[in-house]
Short mmCIF file of C-alpha atoms in Angstrom, two decimals:
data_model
loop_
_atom_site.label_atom_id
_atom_site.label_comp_id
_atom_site.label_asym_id
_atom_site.label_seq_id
_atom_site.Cartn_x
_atom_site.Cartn_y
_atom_site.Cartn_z
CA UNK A 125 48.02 -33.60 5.56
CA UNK A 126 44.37 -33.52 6.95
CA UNK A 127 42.52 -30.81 5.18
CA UNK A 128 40.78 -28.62 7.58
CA UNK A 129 36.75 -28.09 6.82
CA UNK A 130 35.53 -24.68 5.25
CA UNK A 131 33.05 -22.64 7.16
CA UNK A 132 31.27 -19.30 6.60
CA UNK A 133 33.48 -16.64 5.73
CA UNK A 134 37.25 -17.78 6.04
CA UNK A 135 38.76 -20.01 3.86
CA UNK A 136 40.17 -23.27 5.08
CA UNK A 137 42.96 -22.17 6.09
CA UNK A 138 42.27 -18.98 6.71
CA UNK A 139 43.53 -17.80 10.31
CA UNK A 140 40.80 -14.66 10.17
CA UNK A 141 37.49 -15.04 12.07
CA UNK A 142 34.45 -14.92 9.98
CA UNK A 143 33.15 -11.56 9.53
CA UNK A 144 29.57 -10.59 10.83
CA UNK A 145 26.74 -9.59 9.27
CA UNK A 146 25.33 -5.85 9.71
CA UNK A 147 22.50 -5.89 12.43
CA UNK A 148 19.48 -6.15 10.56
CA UNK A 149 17.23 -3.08 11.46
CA UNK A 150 15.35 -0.51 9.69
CA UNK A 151 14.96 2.37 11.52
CA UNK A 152 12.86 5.69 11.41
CA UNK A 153 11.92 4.55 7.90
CA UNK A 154 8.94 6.35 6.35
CA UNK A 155 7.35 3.48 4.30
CA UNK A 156 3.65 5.52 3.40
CA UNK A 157 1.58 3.89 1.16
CA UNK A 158 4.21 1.39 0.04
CA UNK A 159 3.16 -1.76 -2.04
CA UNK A 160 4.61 -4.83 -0.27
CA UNK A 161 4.63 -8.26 -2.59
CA UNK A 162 5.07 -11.75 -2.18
CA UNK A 163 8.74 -10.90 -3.28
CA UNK A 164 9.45 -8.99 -0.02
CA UNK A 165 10.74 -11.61 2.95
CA UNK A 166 12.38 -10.27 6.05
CA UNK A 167 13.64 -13.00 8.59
CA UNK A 168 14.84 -11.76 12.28
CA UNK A 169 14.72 -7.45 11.16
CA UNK A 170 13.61 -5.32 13.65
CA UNK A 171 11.41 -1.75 12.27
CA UNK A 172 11.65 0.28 14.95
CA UNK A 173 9.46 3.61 14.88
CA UNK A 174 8.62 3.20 11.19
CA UNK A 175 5.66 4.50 9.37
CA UNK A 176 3.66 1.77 7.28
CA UNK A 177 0.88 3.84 7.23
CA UNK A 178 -1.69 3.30 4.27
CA UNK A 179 0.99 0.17 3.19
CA UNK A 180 -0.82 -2.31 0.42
CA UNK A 181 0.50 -5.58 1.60
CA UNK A 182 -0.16 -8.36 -0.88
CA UNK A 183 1.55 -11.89 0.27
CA UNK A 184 4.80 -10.21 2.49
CA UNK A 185 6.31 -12.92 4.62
CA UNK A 186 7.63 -11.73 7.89
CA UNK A 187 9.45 -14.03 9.99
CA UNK A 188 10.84 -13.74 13.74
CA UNK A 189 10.74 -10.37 13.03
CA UNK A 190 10.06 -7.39 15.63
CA UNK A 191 8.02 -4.46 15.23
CA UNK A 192 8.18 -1.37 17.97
CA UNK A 193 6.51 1.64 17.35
CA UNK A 194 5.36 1.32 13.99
CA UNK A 195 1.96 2.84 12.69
CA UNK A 196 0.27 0.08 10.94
CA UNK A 197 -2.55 3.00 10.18
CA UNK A 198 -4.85 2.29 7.46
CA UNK A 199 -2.82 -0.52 5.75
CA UNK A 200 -4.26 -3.21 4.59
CA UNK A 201 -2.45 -6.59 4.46
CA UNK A 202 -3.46 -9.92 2.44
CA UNK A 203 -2.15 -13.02 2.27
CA UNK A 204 0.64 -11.82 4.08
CA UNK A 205 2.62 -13.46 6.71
CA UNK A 206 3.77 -12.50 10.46
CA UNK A 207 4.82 -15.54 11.73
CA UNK A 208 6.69 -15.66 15.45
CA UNK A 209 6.72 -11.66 15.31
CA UNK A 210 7.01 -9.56 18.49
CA UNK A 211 4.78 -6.19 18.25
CA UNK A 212 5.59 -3.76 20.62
CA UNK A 213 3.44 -0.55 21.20
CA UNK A 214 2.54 -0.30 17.14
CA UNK A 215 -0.79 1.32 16.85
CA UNK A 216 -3.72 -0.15 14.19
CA UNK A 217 -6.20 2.15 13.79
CA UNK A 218 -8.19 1.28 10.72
CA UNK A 219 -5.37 -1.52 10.06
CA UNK A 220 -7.58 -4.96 7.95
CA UNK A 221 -6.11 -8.11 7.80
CA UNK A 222 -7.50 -10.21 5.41
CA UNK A 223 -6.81 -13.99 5.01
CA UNK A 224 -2.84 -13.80 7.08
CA UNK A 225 -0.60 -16.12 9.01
CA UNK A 226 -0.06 -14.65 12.88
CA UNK A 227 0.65 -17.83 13.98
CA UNK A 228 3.57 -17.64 17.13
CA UNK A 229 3.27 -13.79 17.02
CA UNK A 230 2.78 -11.72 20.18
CA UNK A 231 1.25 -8.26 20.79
CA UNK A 232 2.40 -5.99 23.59
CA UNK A 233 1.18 -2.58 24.84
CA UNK A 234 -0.32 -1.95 21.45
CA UNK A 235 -3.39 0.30 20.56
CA UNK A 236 -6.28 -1.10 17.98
CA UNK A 237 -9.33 0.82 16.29
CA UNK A 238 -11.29 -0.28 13.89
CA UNK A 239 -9.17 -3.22 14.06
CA UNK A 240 -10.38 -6.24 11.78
CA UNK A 241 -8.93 -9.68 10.66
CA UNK A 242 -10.76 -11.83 8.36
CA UNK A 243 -10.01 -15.60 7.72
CA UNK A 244 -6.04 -17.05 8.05
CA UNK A 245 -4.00 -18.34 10.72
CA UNK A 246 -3.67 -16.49 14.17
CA UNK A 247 -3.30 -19.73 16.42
CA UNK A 248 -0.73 -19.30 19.26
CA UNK A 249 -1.11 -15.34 18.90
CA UNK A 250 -0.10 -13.38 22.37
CA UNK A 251 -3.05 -11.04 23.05
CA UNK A 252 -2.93 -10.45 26.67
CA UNK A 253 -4.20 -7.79 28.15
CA UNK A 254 -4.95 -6.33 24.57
CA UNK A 255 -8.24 -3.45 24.44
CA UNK A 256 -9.98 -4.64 20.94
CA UNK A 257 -13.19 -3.40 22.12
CA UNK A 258 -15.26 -3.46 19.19
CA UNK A 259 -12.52 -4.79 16.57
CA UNK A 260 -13.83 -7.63 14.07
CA UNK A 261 -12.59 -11.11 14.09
CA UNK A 262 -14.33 -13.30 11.36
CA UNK A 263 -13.49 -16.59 10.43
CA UNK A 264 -10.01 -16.63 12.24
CA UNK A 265 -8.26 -19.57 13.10
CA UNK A 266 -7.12 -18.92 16.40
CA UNK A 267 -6.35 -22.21 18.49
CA UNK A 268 -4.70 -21.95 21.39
CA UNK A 269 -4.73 -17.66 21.43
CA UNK A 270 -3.67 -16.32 24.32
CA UNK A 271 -6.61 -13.78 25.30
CA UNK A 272 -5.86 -13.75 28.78
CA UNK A 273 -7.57 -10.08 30.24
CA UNK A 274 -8.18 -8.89 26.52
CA UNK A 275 -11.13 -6.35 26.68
CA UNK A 276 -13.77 -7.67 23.43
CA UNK A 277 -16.85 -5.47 24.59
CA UNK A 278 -18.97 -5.03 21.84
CA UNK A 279 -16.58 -7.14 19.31
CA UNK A 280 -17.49 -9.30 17.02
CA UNK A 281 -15.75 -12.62 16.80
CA UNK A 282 -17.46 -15.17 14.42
CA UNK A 283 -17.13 -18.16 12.91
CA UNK A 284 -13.54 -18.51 14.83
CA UNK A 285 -11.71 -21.30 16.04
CA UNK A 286 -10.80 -20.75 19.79
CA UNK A 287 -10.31 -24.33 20.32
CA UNK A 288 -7.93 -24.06 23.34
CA UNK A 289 -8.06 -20.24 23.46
CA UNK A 290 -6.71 -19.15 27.17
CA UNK A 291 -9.87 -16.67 27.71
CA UNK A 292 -9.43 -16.31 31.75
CA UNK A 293 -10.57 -12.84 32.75
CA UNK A 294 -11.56 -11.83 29.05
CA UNK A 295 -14.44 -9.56 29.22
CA UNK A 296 -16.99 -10.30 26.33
CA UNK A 297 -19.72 -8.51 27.74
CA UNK A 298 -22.29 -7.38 23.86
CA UNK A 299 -19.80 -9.65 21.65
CA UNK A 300 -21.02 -11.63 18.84
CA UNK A 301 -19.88 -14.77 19.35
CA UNK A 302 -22.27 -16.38 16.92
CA UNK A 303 -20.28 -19.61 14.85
CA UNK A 304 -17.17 -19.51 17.24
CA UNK A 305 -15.97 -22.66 19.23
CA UNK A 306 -16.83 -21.53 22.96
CA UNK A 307 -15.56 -24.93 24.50
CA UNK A 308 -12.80 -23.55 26.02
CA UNK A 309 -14.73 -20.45 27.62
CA UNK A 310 -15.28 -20.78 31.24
CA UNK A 311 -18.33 -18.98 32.46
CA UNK A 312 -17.27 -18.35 35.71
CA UNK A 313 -13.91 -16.68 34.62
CA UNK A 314 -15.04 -14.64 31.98
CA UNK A 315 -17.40 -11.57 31.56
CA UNK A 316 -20.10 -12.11 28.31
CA UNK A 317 -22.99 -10.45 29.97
CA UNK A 318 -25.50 -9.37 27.02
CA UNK A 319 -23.06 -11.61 24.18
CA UNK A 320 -25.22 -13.22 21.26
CA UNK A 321 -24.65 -16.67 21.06
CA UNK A 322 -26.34 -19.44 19.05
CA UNK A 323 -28.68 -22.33 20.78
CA UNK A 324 -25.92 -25.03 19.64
CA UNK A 325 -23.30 -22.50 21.80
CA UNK A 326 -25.48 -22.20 24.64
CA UNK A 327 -25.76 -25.26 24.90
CA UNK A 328 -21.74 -25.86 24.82
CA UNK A 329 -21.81 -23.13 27.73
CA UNK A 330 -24.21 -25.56 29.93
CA UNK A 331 -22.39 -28.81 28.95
CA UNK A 332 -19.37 -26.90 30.06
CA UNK A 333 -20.50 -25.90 33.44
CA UNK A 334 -21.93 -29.08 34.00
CA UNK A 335 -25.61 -29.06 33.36
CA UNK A 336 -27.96 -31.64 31.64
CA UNK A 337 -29.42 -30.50 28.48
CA UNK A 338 -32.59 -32.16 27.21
#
């Protein structure tokens, strides 16, 4: 007699269909000043109107997970992961991240003030649209970003990697973009009246747009 394969939750001969998990979401949590370790992994949760203000995040890995109105106010996260995460009108006002992995994540209709990231991964981030005037990017990997329309007026973004950033209709106008890799700026499609730049970056700018340098 052929012997019929096991598979997740029924036996193998069980005529029962295998029995679902619970939906995985945390819900109108208050989560104030929690301490958040590199023992705490969530994979495909969604926090929906939770409160993580004043959280101490030190090495949390976050995975496909989705965040919707959740107060990221005065936490600070480090070493901590977010990887392919969907934020949805959270607010970060005072929020630091400090050495994370974004990568894959995207950021939707959310609010940012005194907003600043420091070293780790945020390549392939969704930023469109986003209003980080004067928020602090330092150090940030952030390859192939999509900044499409983000407002960075007065921001500082050094020493990034925007290798391949999509920057079309970005306004930049007082950034400091001293240290960053401009090569994928276009002049003529984004705004960076009165942005400090370094001679090696302007000169990037005028290889870009086709002039001799000499």
């Amino acid at each position: 007699m052929a012997i019929r394969p096991a598979r997740a939750g029924i036996g193998p001969v069980s005529p029962e269909p295998p029995i679902a998990d619970a939906e995985p979401v945390i819900r109108n949590e208050d989560w104030y000043g929690r301490s958040l370790t590199e023992a705490t992994k969530y994979t495909r949760y969604s926090f929906l109107d939770t409160d993580w203000t004043e959280v101490v995040d030190e090495g949390a890995v976050f995975d496909e997970c989705t965040f919707a109105g959740v107060g990221f106010n005065a936490s600070r996260h480090t070493g901590a992961a977010f990887t392919n995460c969907t934020f949805k009108r959270c607010t970060f006002f005072d929020t630091r991240f400090t050495d994370c992995k974004l990568v894959g994540s995207l950021f939707r209709q959310c609010t940012y003030t005194l907003f600043e990231v420091s070293g780790g991964d945020w390549s392939f981030v969704g930023l469109p649209g986003a209003d980080l005037r004067q928020a602090g990017f330092d150090g940030v990997r952030m390859r192939e970003a999509d900044l499409t329309a983000a407002r960075l007026e007065k921001a500082t973004v050094t020493g990034c990697d925007l290798s391949g950033t999509i920057l079309h209709g970005a306004k930049l106008t007082g950034a400091d973009l001293r240290g960053s890799d401009l090569s994928s700026l276009d002049p003529l499609t984004v705004e960076f009246k009165g942005a400090t730049i370094t001679l090696e970056q302007a000169a990037t700018l005028a290889t870009t747009m086709g002039w001799h340098v000499r």
